[in-house]
């Protein structure tokens, strides 16, 4: 038997309903905040991700699904959505008539990471991105929107961690101080951190290897190196979050795994998922639109790990799979013909109906109705045809009522609308 690829998964009926519910709550909230949906391709030129996420990140170095197409062009299954949304914003000159744009997009991403609970090679994200707003108020508003989504989904075991990564003015000074600190402790750092000390020393700040953690415990903090503008920006973000009653923690080690960030960065962490504690992450990327060939444009966004969110929301949920409203147990050819008509008419009236199309016995049809967890069974056989009344049986209470066969669909609709 052919099995699915390691790290990939099926989302089956029973679970899918939860995903749909989360998605519809997210869509309606985002649209209330003025976000418009954008749908972008699943594949892009490799260069787009390499340049925006950064050549020296884990994602680009070792996690992307990259392959040459038949003409030799290098393509990549998207590991995230931000780069594509930026590409689209620039390509369609969306900045021209109105640079302020808010987008959301929902879909699959691909990263060849080591699979474990909460970590997949195809996973889904719910993304929100804002272009053209430099004000720190939008940072706070975005985090507020994210916190509201968790609240609406009754997810309580979450906390926002925030940090500022500074800007091209203040970050080089910090990098130099960090590098000096790391150089003195190079022998205690893991091979990845050693290798990255030149190109991406910030990553050593959130390295999970215990010896690195210890060696980096007194590392200089970016927050002590922020320029006046970055400092003021961060103060306003914090003050606004307080005003909005969004609980948060300043986490000076939060550096994120993608290179395009500047100033505000944040993650939503949960205690419900074991090692994979980040259920959402995001931040400002003021330089990215320009870097990819567009005009100077402020931008900020986040992505929620949909799989992780569904896992948390699903912890307290029973099976959500919808049950049929009615199973029609029809006996004999004439009854089956009627059942087929009723089935179609009731389905389009919003009363989800199933019927047996194989001409089986009443006993096996009742068994099938039970297996499907049908709420009602409508029985119509020769006797019922003769008396002109079908029997509607409530499977939970076992109560039965007669429903005239003439005008049956209207009769059932009446019964259901009276419930
Ligand atoms: P990220 O932190 O790489 O950010 O991913 C965001 C979220 O996606 C993570 O917090 C996690 O919940 C989920 N996630 C990431 N990798 C996996 C995986 N292998 N399996 C399951 N879930 C995963 C970004 O992707 C940025 N583009 C976010 C952003 C948007 N920044 C600005 N705008």
XYZ file of C-alpha atoms in Angstrom, residues 254-398:
145
model
C 13.193 36.396 20.967
C 14.974 36.786 17.627
C 12.809 34.729 15.191
C 14.109 32.400 12.499
C 13.703 34.661 9.474
C 16.085 37.487 8.566
C 13.648 40.118 7.326
C 12.533 41.443 10.713
C 13.204 44.847 12.205
C 11.865 46.484 15.358
C 8.831 44.725 16.875
C 8.827 40.927 16.863
C 6.457 38.679 18.752
C 5.423 35.105 19.342
C 2.415 33.573 21.003
C 3.518 30.706 23.198
C 1.401 27.996 24.744
C 2.012 25.424 27.432
C -0.397 22.951 25.823
C 1.836 21.615 23.053
C 4.985 20.292 24.684
C 8.153 21.232 22.813
C 6.391 23.052 19.971
C 5.328 25.984 22.083
C 5.023 28.713 19.425
C 1.511 28.824 18.059
C 2.032 32.108 16.186
C 4.876 34.416 15.306
C 5.446 37.647 13.502
C 6.904 41.091 13.435
C 7.819 44.149 11.488
C 9.708 43.861 8.194
C 10.127 47.470 7.133
C 12.983 46.768 4.697
C 11.561 43.841 2.755
C 9.378 45.569 0.149
C 12.295 47.781 -0.850
C 14.734 44.873 -0.829
C 12.529 42.934 -3.243
C 12.307 45.855 -5.662
C 9.334 47.883 -4.400
C 9.234 51.357 -2.865
C 10.235 52.048 0.733
C 7.233 50.590 2.619
C 6.673 49.791 6.274
C 5.166 46.367 6.875
C 4.240 44.051 9.699
C 2.460 40.727 9.978
C 2.081 37.405 11.687
C 1.387 33.759 10.957
C -0.523 31.368 13.150
C 0.391 27.685 13.018
C -3.046 26.354 12.068
C -2.214 22.715 12.920
C -0.994 23.730 16.365
C -3.981 25.989 16.950
C -6.397 23.217 15.902
C -4.619 20.853 18.277
C -5.087 23.238 21.210
C -8.678 24.140 20.375
C -9.470 20.459 19.802
C -8.214 19.424 23.229
C -11.583 20.141 24.818
C -13.837 19.269 21.927
C -15.863 16.154 21.331
C -16.254 14.730 17.834
C -17.588 17.524 15.668
C -18.430 15.492 12.582
C -21.917 16.360 11.391
C -24.465 13.550 11.568
C -27.139 12.977 8.936
C -30.504 14.444 9.931
C -32.436 11.626 8.308
C -31.669 8.177 6.993
C -34.410 6.921 4.663
C -34.893 3.185 4.981
C -36.808 2.301 1.821
C -38.060 -1.192 0.976
C -39.148 -2.178 -2.493
C -38.536 -0.512 -5.821
C -41.381 2.025 -5.661
C -40.316 3.170 -2.194
C -36.695 3.422 -3.301
C -37.654 5.652 -6.187
C -39.528 7.942 -3.796
C -36.612 7.849 -1.349
C -34.241 9.009 -4.062
C -36.449 12.049 -4.870
C -36.894 12.906 -1.195
C -33.166 12.534 -0.565
C -32.329 15.187 -3.177
C -35.175 17.529 -2.171
C -34.349 17.342 1.538
C -30.596 17.849 0.960
C -31.195 21.070 -0.941
C -33.592 22.188 1.797
C -30.682 21.887 4.268
C -31.904 18.677 5.911
C -28.980 16.332 5.366
C -30.366 13.012 4.223
C -28.877 9.622 3.438
C -30.532 6.633 1.878
C -29.672 3.063 1.041
C -29.243 2.624 -2.670
C -28.426 -1.077 -2.611
C -31.885 -2.493 -1.860
C -30.857 -4.120 1.424
C -33.141 -5.514 4.158
C -34.770 -3.263 6.748
C -32.502 -4.746 9.416
C -29.306 -3.912 7.566
C -30.612 -0.454 6.643
C -31.340 0.244 10.334
C -27.804 -0.932 11.145
C -26.417 1.448 8.554
C -28.475 4.335 10.010
C -26.991 3.571 13.423
C -23.448 3.418 12.058
C -23.956 6.848 10.502
C -25.421 8.213 13.737
C -28.512 9.438 11.891
C -30.790 11.523 14.080
C -33.996 10.198 12.445
C -34.902 7.237 10.278
C -37.740 7.560 7.800
C -39.196 4.126 7.092
C -41.130 3.532 3.906
C -41.985 0.007 2.736
C -44.955 -1.741 1.147
C -47.195 -1.279 4.197
C -46.452 2.430 4.368
C -47.056 2.794 0.641
C -50.433 1.105 1.136
C -51.498 3.283 4.067
C -50.040 6.460 2.490
C -47.989 7.285 5.592
C -44.248 6.870 6.202
C -42.859 6.476 9.731
C -40.353 8.984 11.147
C -38.402 7.521 14.056
C -36.349 9.608 16.461
C -33.264 7.460 17.019
C -32.462 8.986 20.411
C -35.927 8.846 22.019
C -37.323 6.000 19.841
